[in-house]
Amino acid sequence: EVQLVESGGGLVQPGGSLRLSCAASGFTFSSYWMSWVRQAPGKGLEWVANIKQDGSEKYYVDSVKGRFTISRDNAKNSLYLQMNSLRAEDTAVYYCARVTIFGVGIVFDLWGRGTLVTVSS
Amino acid sequence: AIWMTQSPSLLSASTGDRVTISCRMSQGISSYLAWYQQKPGKAPELLIYAASTLQSGVPSRFSGSGSGTDFTLTISCLQSEDFATYYCQQYYSFPPTFGQGTKVEIK
């Protein structure tokens, strides 16, 4: 079955760290760009970060630059998001998403069910 | 940055209705627009890309139209499983951004 399964969310204090994981199965993980997209409670969707197939290119939304690091392990079919210096506004469900490039940009054609990150004291 | 205005934010409709959702851009994006459906507690699913191309497996009652700055998602005959929140997403410029969402609820 083609799927993405996130893990690693939880409650963390402001300033703390958390590492999210995403396990991919049912498709050739190493052939795709991958992304993290988040959704704050009751809010819309926000793209967070992208990583190229071989990990050589990474891109981030401005609000997480310098604090979050996206990475992948193609041998393990896994995607990661290391989140440091967490803030209350980082509270969200974090989705792992497979990227397909159409023309000049990207769409997200496969999503995991998400993992909740709560930043609170 | 490209500003996106999705409307309405809430749409009340009945099974069998034809519904339309609008997504307007602050600048032209050609046809680089996608639509997603999200049901409560679930991950979003891609419905349409390139403004009007149905993703594999999506029912034909869904259709998309538009180019430039104005786009529309239409559900021709609303089914019970279509009550959900719908998001547009532009992928013309970086970073990719989403509309605020339209919740389609039962009237």
PDB file of C-alpha atoms in Angstrom:
ATOM      1  CA  GLU A   1       0.000   0.000   0.000  1.00  0.00           C
ATOM      2  CA  VAL A   2       1.221   3.452  -0.888  1.00  0.00           C
ATOM      3  CA  GLN A   3       1.398   5.423   2.348  1.00  0.00           C
ATOM      4  CA  LEU A   4       3.226   7.854   4.576  1.00  0.00           C
ATOM      5  CA  VAL A   5       3.183   7.474   8.357  1.00  0.00           C
ATOM      6  CA  GLU A   6       4.410  10.232  10.647  1.00  0.00           C
ATOM      7  CA  SER A   7       5.592   9.872  14.224  1.00  0.00           C
ATOM      8  CA  GLY A   8       7.451  11.799  16.885  1.00  0.00           C
ATOM      9  CA  GLY A   9       4.970  14.514  17.798  1.00  0.00           C
ATOM     10  CA  GLY A  10       4.138  15.469  21.348  1.00  0.00           C
ATOM     11  CA  LEU A  11       4.146  18.173  23.985  1.00  0.00           C
ATOM     12  CA  VAL A  12       7.315  20.241  24.282  1.00  0.00           C
ATOM     13  CA  GLN A  13       8.170  23.399  26.165  1.00  0.00           C
ATOM     14  CA  PRO A  14       9.005  26.640  24.379  1.00  0.00           C
ATOM     15  CA  GLY A  15      12.647  26.600  23.396  1.00  0.00           C
ATOM     16  CA  GLY A  16      12.693  22.815  23.267  1.00  0.00           C
ATOM     17  CA  SER A  17      13.399  20.390  20.461  1.00  0.00           C
ATOM     18  CA  LEU A  18      11.578  17.569  18.733  1.00  0.00           C
ATOM     19  CA  ARG A  19      12.369  15.256  15.841  1.00  0.00           C
ATOM     20  CA  LEU A  20       9.596  14.110  13.553  1.00  0.00           C
ATOM     21  CA  SER A  21       9.858  11.029  11.361  1.00  0.00           C
ATOM     22  CA  CYS A  22       7.926   9.889   8.321  1.00  0.00           C
ATOM     23  CA  ALA A  23       8.037   6.311   7.052  1.00  0.00           C
ATOM     24  CA  ALA A  24       7.241   5.843   3.381  1.00  0.00           C
ATOM     25  CA  SER A  25       6.088   2.629   1.753  1.00  0.00           C
ATOM     26  CA  GLY A  26       4.583   1.370  -1.480  1.00  0.00           C
ATOM     27  CA  PHE A  27       6.509   3.654  -3.810  1.00  0.00           C
ATOM     28  CA  THR A  28      10.105   4.441  -4.751  1.00  0.00           C
ATOM     29  CA  PHE A  29      10.859   6.970  -2.018  1.00  0.00           C
ATOM     30  CA  SER A  30      14.243   7.922  -3.438  1.00  0.00           C
ATOM     31  CA  SER A  31      12.634   9.151  -6.664  1.00  0.00           C
ATOM     32  CA  TYR A  32      10.637  11.952  -5.079  1.00  0.00           C
ATOM     33  CA  TRP A  33      11.131  15.339  -3.533  1.00  0.00           C
ATOM     34  CA  MET A  34       9.454  15.326  -0.117  1.00  0.00           C
ATOM     35  CA  SER A  35       7.915  18.011   2.052  1.00  0.00           C
ATOM     36  CA  TRP A  36       6.588  18.851   5.467  1.00  0.00           C
ATOM     37  CA  VAL A  37       3.340  20.826   5.616  1.00  0.00           C
ATOM     38  CA  ARG A  38       1.729  21.965   8.857  1.00  0.00           C
ATOM     39  CA  GLN A  39      -1.710  23.001  10.029  1.00  0.00           C
ATOM     40  CA  ALA A  40      -2.212  24.989  13.205  1.00  0.00           C
ATOM     41  CA  PRO A  41      -5.360  24.131  15.189  1.00  0.00           C
ATOM     42  CA  GLY A  42      -8.416  25.368  13.321  1.00  0.00           C
ATOM     43  CA  LYS A  43      -6.254  27.010  10.657  1.00  0.00           C
ATOM     44  CA  GLY A  44      -5.220  26.425   7.069  1.00  0.00           C
ATOM     45  CA  LEU A  45      -2.250  24.666   5.546  1.00  0.00           C
ATOM     46  CA  GLU A  46       1.304  26.009   5.505  1.00  0.00           C
ATOM     47  CA  TRP A  47       4.229  24.516   3.587  1.00  0.00           C
ATOM     48  CA  VAL A  48       7.249  24.179   5.894  1.00  0.00           C
ATOM     49  CA  ALA A  49      10.161  22.564   4.050  1.00  0.00           C
ATOM     50  CA  ASN A  50      11.248  20.601   0.955  1.00  0.00           C
ATOM     51  CA  ILE A  51      14.099  18.224   0.272  1.00  0.00           C
ATOM     52  CA  LYS A  52      15.382  16.931  -3.035  1.00  0.00           C
ATOM     53  CA  GLN A  53      15.626  13.251  -3.837  1.00  0.00           C
ATOM     54  CA  ASP A  54      19.299  12.979  -2.856  1.00  0.00           C
ATOM     55  CA  GLY A  55      19.133  15.531  -0.038  1.00  0.00           C
ATOM     56  CA  SER A  56      21.343  17.995  -1.898  1.00  0.00           C
ATOM     57  CA  GLU A  57      18.755  20.792  -1.940  1.00  0.00           C
ATOM     58  CA  LYS A  58      16.594  21.938   0.935  1.00  0.00           C
ATOM     59  CA  TYR A  59      14.174  24.839   1.205  1.00  0.00           C
ATOM     60  CA  TYR A  60      12.313  26.315   4.168  1.00  0.00           C
ATOM     61  CA  VAL A  61       9.554  28.782   4.901  1.00  0.00           C
ATOM     62  CA  ASP A  62      11.061  31.941   6.383  1.00  0.00           C
ATOM     63  CA  SER A  63       9.505  31.428   9.813  1.00  0.00           C
ATOM     64  CA  VAL A  64      11.466  28.216  10.472  1.00  0.00           C
ATOM     65  CA  LYS A  65      14.797  28.999   8.800  1.00  0.00           C
ATOM     66  CA  GLY A  66      17.691  28.414  11.175  1.00  0.00           C
ATOM     67  CA  ARG A  67      15.487  26.440  13.584  1.00  0.00           C
ATOM     68  CA  PHE A  68      14.200  23.468  11.574  1.00  0.00           C
ATOM     69  CA  THR A  69      16.214  20.984   9.509  1.00  0.00           C
ATOM     70  CA  ILE A  70      14.727  18.599   6.976  1.00  0.00           C
ATOM     71  CA  SER A  71      16.606  15.414   6.131  1.00  0.00           C
ATOM     72  CA  ARG A  72      16.045  11.979   4.655  1.00  0.00           C
ATOM     73  CA  ASP A  73      17.468   8.469   4.649  1.00  0.00           C
ATOM     74  CA  ASN A  74      16.646   6.773   1.364  1.00  0.00           C
ATOM     75  CA  ALA A  75      17.975   3.438   2.601  1.00  0.00           C
ATOM     76  CA  LYS A  76      15.329   3.521   5.314  1.00  0.00           C
ATOM     77  CA  ASN A  77      12.607   5.165   3.184  1.00  0.00           C
ATOM     78  CA  SER A  78      12.342   7.842   5.832  1.00  0.00           C
ATOM     79  CA  LEU A  79      11.942  11.602   6.049  1.00  0.00           C
ATOM     80  CA  TYR A  80      12.764  13.658   9.124  1.00  0.00           C
ATOM     81  CA  LEU A  81      12.189  17.116  10.545  1.00  0.00           C
ATOM     82  CA  GLN A  82      14.461  18.272  13.370  1.00  0.00           C
ATOM     83  CA  MET A  83      12.760  21.150  15.141  1.00  0.00           C
ATOM     84  CA  ASN A  84      14.780  23.314  17.554  1.00  0.00           C
ATOM     85  CA  SER A  85      14.010  26.500  19.476  1.00  0.00           C
ATOM     86  CA  LEU A  86      10.325  25.696  19.282  1.00  0.00           C
ATOM     87  CA  ARG A  87       7.767  28.446  19.750  1.00  0.00           C
ATOM     88  CA  ALA A  88       4.089  28.454  20.635  1.00  0.00           C
ATOM     89  CA  GLU A  89       3.287  29.396  17.048  1.00  0.00           C
ATOM     90  CA  ASP A  90       4.872  26.124  15.863  1.00  0.00           C
ATOM     91  CA  THR A  91       1.978  24.244  17.451  1.00  0.00           C
ATOM     92  CA  ALA A  92       0.346  22.321  14.610  1.00  0.00           C
ATOM     93  CA  VAL A  93      -0.314  18.992  13.007  1.00  0.00           C
ATOM     94  CA  TYR A  94       2.707  18.248  10.846  1.00  0.00           C
ATOM     95  CA  TYR A  95       2.090  16.314   7.650  1.00  0.00           C
ATOM     96  CA  CYS A  96       4.655  14.501   5.579  1.00  0.00           C
ATOM     97  CA  ALA A  97       3.845  14.913   1.887  1.00  0.00           C
ATOM     98  CA  ARG A  98       5.136  13.529  -1.375  1.00  0.00           C
ATOM     99  CA  VAL A  99       5.924  16.150  -3.965  1.00  0.00           C
ATOM    100  CA  THR A 100       5.195  16.065  -7.664  1.00  0.00           C
ATOM    101  CA  ILE A 101       6.609  18.782  -9.863  1.00  0.00           C
ATOM    102  CA  PHE A 102       4.214  20.235 -12.409  1.00  0.00           C
ATOM    103  CA  GLY A 103       5.689  22.883 -14.635  1.00  0.00           C
ATOM    104  CA  VAL A 104       7.305  25.577 -12.498  1.00  0.00           C
ATOM    105  CA  GLY A 105       6.142  24.405  -9.107  1.00  0.00           C
ATOM    106  CA  ILE A 106       5.057  21.607  -6.839  1.00  0.00           C
ATOM    107  CA  VAL A 107       1.906  19.932  -5.655  1.00  0.00           C
ATOM    108  CA  PHE A 108       1.485  17.421  -2.861  1.00  0.00           C
ATOM    109  CA  ASP A 109       0.007  14.216  -4.237  1.00  0.00           C
ATOM    110  CA  LEU A 110       0.306  11.933  -1.197  1.00  0.00           C
ATOM    111  CA  TRP A 111      -0.054  12.888   2.448  1.00  0.00           C
ATOM    112  CA  GLY A 112       0.398  11.134   5.758  1.00  0.00           C
ATOM    113  CA  ARG A 113      -2.168  11.367   8.528  1.00  0.00           C
ATOM    114  CA  GLY A 114      -0.045  13.820  10.480  1.00  0.00           C
ATOM    115  CA  THR A 115       1.503  14.096  13.924  1.00  0.00           C
ATOM    116  CA  LEU A 116       0.542  16.755  16.464  1.00  0.00           C
ATOM    117  CA  VAL A 117       3.204  19.029  17.926  1.00  0.00           C
ATOM    118  CA  THR A 118       2.160  21.144  20.890  1.00  0.00           C
ATOM    119  CA  VAL A 119       4.520  23.807  22.191  1.00  0.00           C
ATOM    120  CA  SER A 120       3.419  24.930  25.615  1.00  0.00           C
ATOM    121  CA  SER A 121       4.714  25.407  29.126  1.00  0.00           C
TER     122      SER A 121
ATOM    123  CA  ALA B   1       4.300  37.093  -2.267  1.00  0.00           C
ATOM    124  CA  ILE B   2       1.078  36.047  -3.944  1.00  0.00           C
ATOM    125  CA  TRP B   3      -2.059  36.696  -1.910  1.00  0.00           C
ATOM    126  CA  MET B   4      -4.863  34.207  -2.245  1.00  0.00           C
ATOM    127  CA  THR B   5      -8.496  34.878  -1.437  1.00  0.00           C
ATOM    128  CA  GLN B   6     -10.724  31.827  -1.216  1.00  0.00           C
ATOM    129  CA  SER B   7     -14.480  32.248  -0.941  1.00  0.00           C
ATOM    130  CA  PRO B   8     -16.826  31.590   0.620  1.00  0.00           C
ATOM    131  CA  SER B   9     -15.241  30.460   3.874  1.00  0.00           C
ATOM    132  CA  LEU B  10     -18.379  28.504   4.729  1.00  0.00           C
ATOM    133  CA  LEU B  11     -20.876  27.019   2.310  1.00  0.00           C
ATOM    134  CA  SER B  12     -24.097  25.330   3.406  1.00  0.00           C
ATOM    135  CA  ALA B  13     -25.533  22.961   0.834  1.00  0.00           C
ATOM    136  CA  SER B  14     -27.678  19.893   0.413  1.00  0.00           C
ATOM    137  CA  THR B  15     -26.937  16.556  -1.180  1.00  0.00           C
ATOM    138  CA  GLY B  16     -27.488  16.865  -4.912  1.00  0.00           C
ATOM    139  CA  ASP B  17     -26.664  20.587  -5.046  1.00  0.00           C
ATOM    140  CA  ARG B  18     -24.185  22.097  -7.457  1.00  0.00           C
ATOM    141  CA  VAL B  19     -21.582  24.078  -5.531  1.00  0.00           C
ATOM    142  CA  THR B  20     -18.797  26.393  -6.592  1.00  0.00           C
ATOM    143  CA  ILE B  21     -15.797  27.618  -4.657  1.00  0.00           C
ATOM    144  CA  SER B  22     -13.685  30.549  -5.787  1.00  0.00           C
ATOM    145  CA  CYS B  23      -9.978  31.184  -5.444  1.00  0.00           C
ATOM    146  CA  ARG B  24      -8.621  34.561  -6.503  1.00  0.00           C
ATOM    147  CA  MET B  25      -4.938  35.492  -6.792  1.00  0.00           C
ATOM    148  CA  SER B  26      -3.303  38.871  -6.267  1.00  0.00           C
ATOM    149  CA  GLN B  27      -1.361  38.315  -9.494  1.00  0.00           C
ATOM    150  CA  GLY B  28      -1.571  35.993 -12.450  1.00  0.00           C
ATOM    151  CA  ILE B  29      -0.381  32.422 -11.987  1.00  0.00           C
ATOM    152  CA  SER B  30      -1.272  30.972 -15.386  1.00  0.00           C
ATOM    153  CA  SER B  31      -2.823  27.565 -14.574  1.00  0.00           C
ATOM    154  CA  TYR B  32      -0.532  26.636 -11.677  1.00  0.00           C
ATOM    155  CA  LEU B  33      -3.311  25.926  -9.223  1.00  0.00           C
ATOM    156  CA  ALA B  34      -4.302  22.809  -7.298  1.00  0.00           C
ATOM    157  CA  TRP B  35      -7.324  21.910  -5.171  1.00  0.00           C
ATOM    158  CA  TYR B  36      -7.359  19.665  -2.115  1.00  0.00           C
ATOM    159  CA  GLN B  37     -10.123  18.102  -0.034  1.00  0.00           C
ATOM    160  CA  GLN B  38      -9.699  17.582   3.700  1.00  0.00           C
ATOM    161  CA  LYS B  39     -12.156  15.682   5.865  1.00  0.00           C
ATOM    162  CA  PRO B  40     -12.171  16.195   9.651  1.00  0.00           C
ATOM    163  CA  GLY B  41      -9.239  14.499  11.324  1.00  0.00           C
ATOM    164  CA  LYS B  42      -7.820  13.330   8.018  1.00  0.00           C
ATOM    165  CA  ALA B  43      -4.982  14.361   5.740  1.00  0.00           C
ATOM    166  CA  PRO B  44      -5.691  16.510   2.684  1.00  0.00           C
ATOM    167  CA  GLU B  45      -6.113  14.748  -0.650  1.00  0.00           C
ATOM    168  CA  LEU B  46      -5.188  16.170  -4.028  1.00  0.00           C
ATOM    169  CA  LEU B  47      -8.248  16.597  -6.247  1.00  0.00           C
ATOM    170  CA  ILE B  48      -7.150  18.771  -9.146  1.00  0.00           C
ATOM    171  CA  TYR B  49      -3.904  20.193 -10.502  1.00  0.00           C
ATOM    172  CA  ALA B  50      -3.088  22.475 -13.406  1.00  0.00           C
ATOM    173  CA  ALA B  51      -6.361  24.234 -12.579  1.00  0.00           C
ATOM    174  CA  SER B  52      -8.533  21.649 -14.327  1.00  0.00           C
ATOM    175  CA  THR B  53      -6.820  18.232 -14.435  1.00  0.00           C
ATOM    176  CA  LEU B  54      -8.435  15.630 -12.207  1.00  0.00           C
ATOM    177  CA  GLN B  55      -6.101  13.551 -10.108  1.00  0.00           C
ATOM    178  CA  SER B  56      -6.405   9.828 -10.745  1.00  0.00           C
ATOM    179  CA  GLY B  57      -9.348   8.315  -8.899  1.00  0.00           C
ATOM    180  CA  VAL B  58     -11.191  11.579  -8.285  1.00  0.00           C
ATOM    181  CA  PRO B  59     -14.893  11.400  -9.259  1.00  0.00           C
ATOM    182  CA  SER B  60     -15.920  13.274 -12.376  1.00  0.00           C
ATOM    183  CA  ARG B  61     -18.457  15.383 -10.443  1.00  0.00           C
ATOM    184  CA  PHE B  62     -15.435  17.476  -9.430  1.00  0.00           C
ATOM    185  CA  SER B  63     -14.150  19.970 -11.958  1.00  0.00           C
ATOM    186  CA  GLY B  64     -11.837  22.943 -11.964  1.00  0.00           C
ATOM    187  CA  SER B  65     -11.612  25.945 -14.204  1.00  0.00           C
ATOM    188  CA  GLY B  66      -9.870  29.261 -14.607  1.00  0.00           C
ATOM    189  CA  SER B  67      -6.491  30.728 -15.371  1.00  0.00           C
ATOM    190  CA  GLY B  68      -4.588  33.869 -14.508  1.00  0.00           C
ATOM    191  CA  THR B  69      -6.113  35.218 -11.319  1.00  0.00           C
ATOM    192  CA  ASP B  70      -9.556  33.628 -11.009  1.00  0.00           C
ATOM    193  CA  PHE B  71     -10.223  29.948 -10.413  1.00  0.00           C
ATOM    194  CA  THR B  72     -13.232  27.844  -9.539  1.00  0.00           C
ATOM    195  CA  LEU B  73     -13.808  24.402  -8.080  1.00  0.00           C
ATOM    196  CA  THR B  74     -17.225  22.968  -8.934  1.00  0.00           C
ATOM    197  CA  ILE B  75     -18.933  19.935  -7.500  1.00  0.00           C
ATOM    198  CA  SER B  76     -21.749  19.150  -9.901  1.00  0.00           C
ATOM    199  CA  CYS B  77     -23.920  16.983  -7.650  1.00  0.00           C
ATOM    200  CA  LEU B  78     -22.900  17.059  -4.022  1.00  0.00           C
ATOM    201  CA  GLN B  79     -22.644  13.679  -2.336  1.00  0.00           C
ATOM    202  CA  SER B  80     -22.582  12.940   1.390  1.00  0.00           C
ATOM    203  CA  GLU B  81     -18.883  12.115   1.246  1.00  0.00           C
ATOM    204  CA  ASP B  82     -18.111  15.549  -0.230  1.00  0.00           C
ATOM    205  CA  PHE B  83     -18.853  17.449   2.969  1.00  0.00           C
ATOM    206  CA  ALA B  84     -15.357  18.588   3.839  1.00  0.00           C
ATOM    207  CA  THR B  85     -13.010  21.549   3.690  1.00  0.00           C
ATOM    208  CA  TYR B  86     -11.469  22.487   0.359  1.00  0.00           C
ATOM    209  CA  TYR B  87      -8.197  24.352  -0.164  1.00  0.00           C
ATOM    210  CA  CYS B  88      -6.660  25.886  -3.246  1.00  0.00           C
ATOM    211  CA  GLN B  89      -2.874  26.019  -3.608  1.00  0.00           C
ATOM    212  CA  GLN B  90      -0.772  28.070  -6.001  1.00  0.00           C
ATOM    213  CA  TYR B  91       2.492  26.656  -7.293  1.00  0.00           C
ATOM    214  CA  TYR B  92       3.491  29.408  -9.665  1.00  0.00           C
ATOM    215  CA  SER B  93       5.803  31.134  -7.234  1.00  0.00           C
ATOM    216  CA  PHE B  94       7.906  30.006  -4.315  1.00  0.00           C
ATOM    217  CA  PRO B  95       6.914  29.254  -1.621  1.00  0.00           C
ATOM    218  CA  PRO B  96       3.799  27.295  -2.479  1.00  0.00           C
ATOM    219  CA  THR B  97       0.855  28.765  -0.602  1.00  0.00           C
ATOM    220  CA  PHE B  98      -2.678  27.691   0.240  1.00  0.00           C
ATOM    221  CA  GLY B  99      -5.978  29.489   0.409  1.00  0.00           C
ATOM    222  CA  GLN B 100      -7.755  29.867   3.728  1.00  0.00           C
ATOM    223  CA  GLY B 101     -10.153  27.025   3.007  1.00  0.00           C
ATOM    224  CA  THR B 102     -13.866  26.592   2.310  1.00  0.00           C
ATOM    225  CA  LYS B 103     -15.879  24.377   4.597  1.00  0.00           C
ATOM    226  CA  VAL B 104     -18.797  22.702   2.838  1.00  0.00           C
ATOM    227  CA  GLU B 105     -21.383  21.761   5.443  1.00  0.00           C
ATOM    228  CA  ILE B 106     -24.759  20.111   5.386  1.00  0.00           C
ATOM    229  CA  LYS B 107     -27.615  22.596   5.127  1.00  0.00           C
TER     230      LYS B 107
END
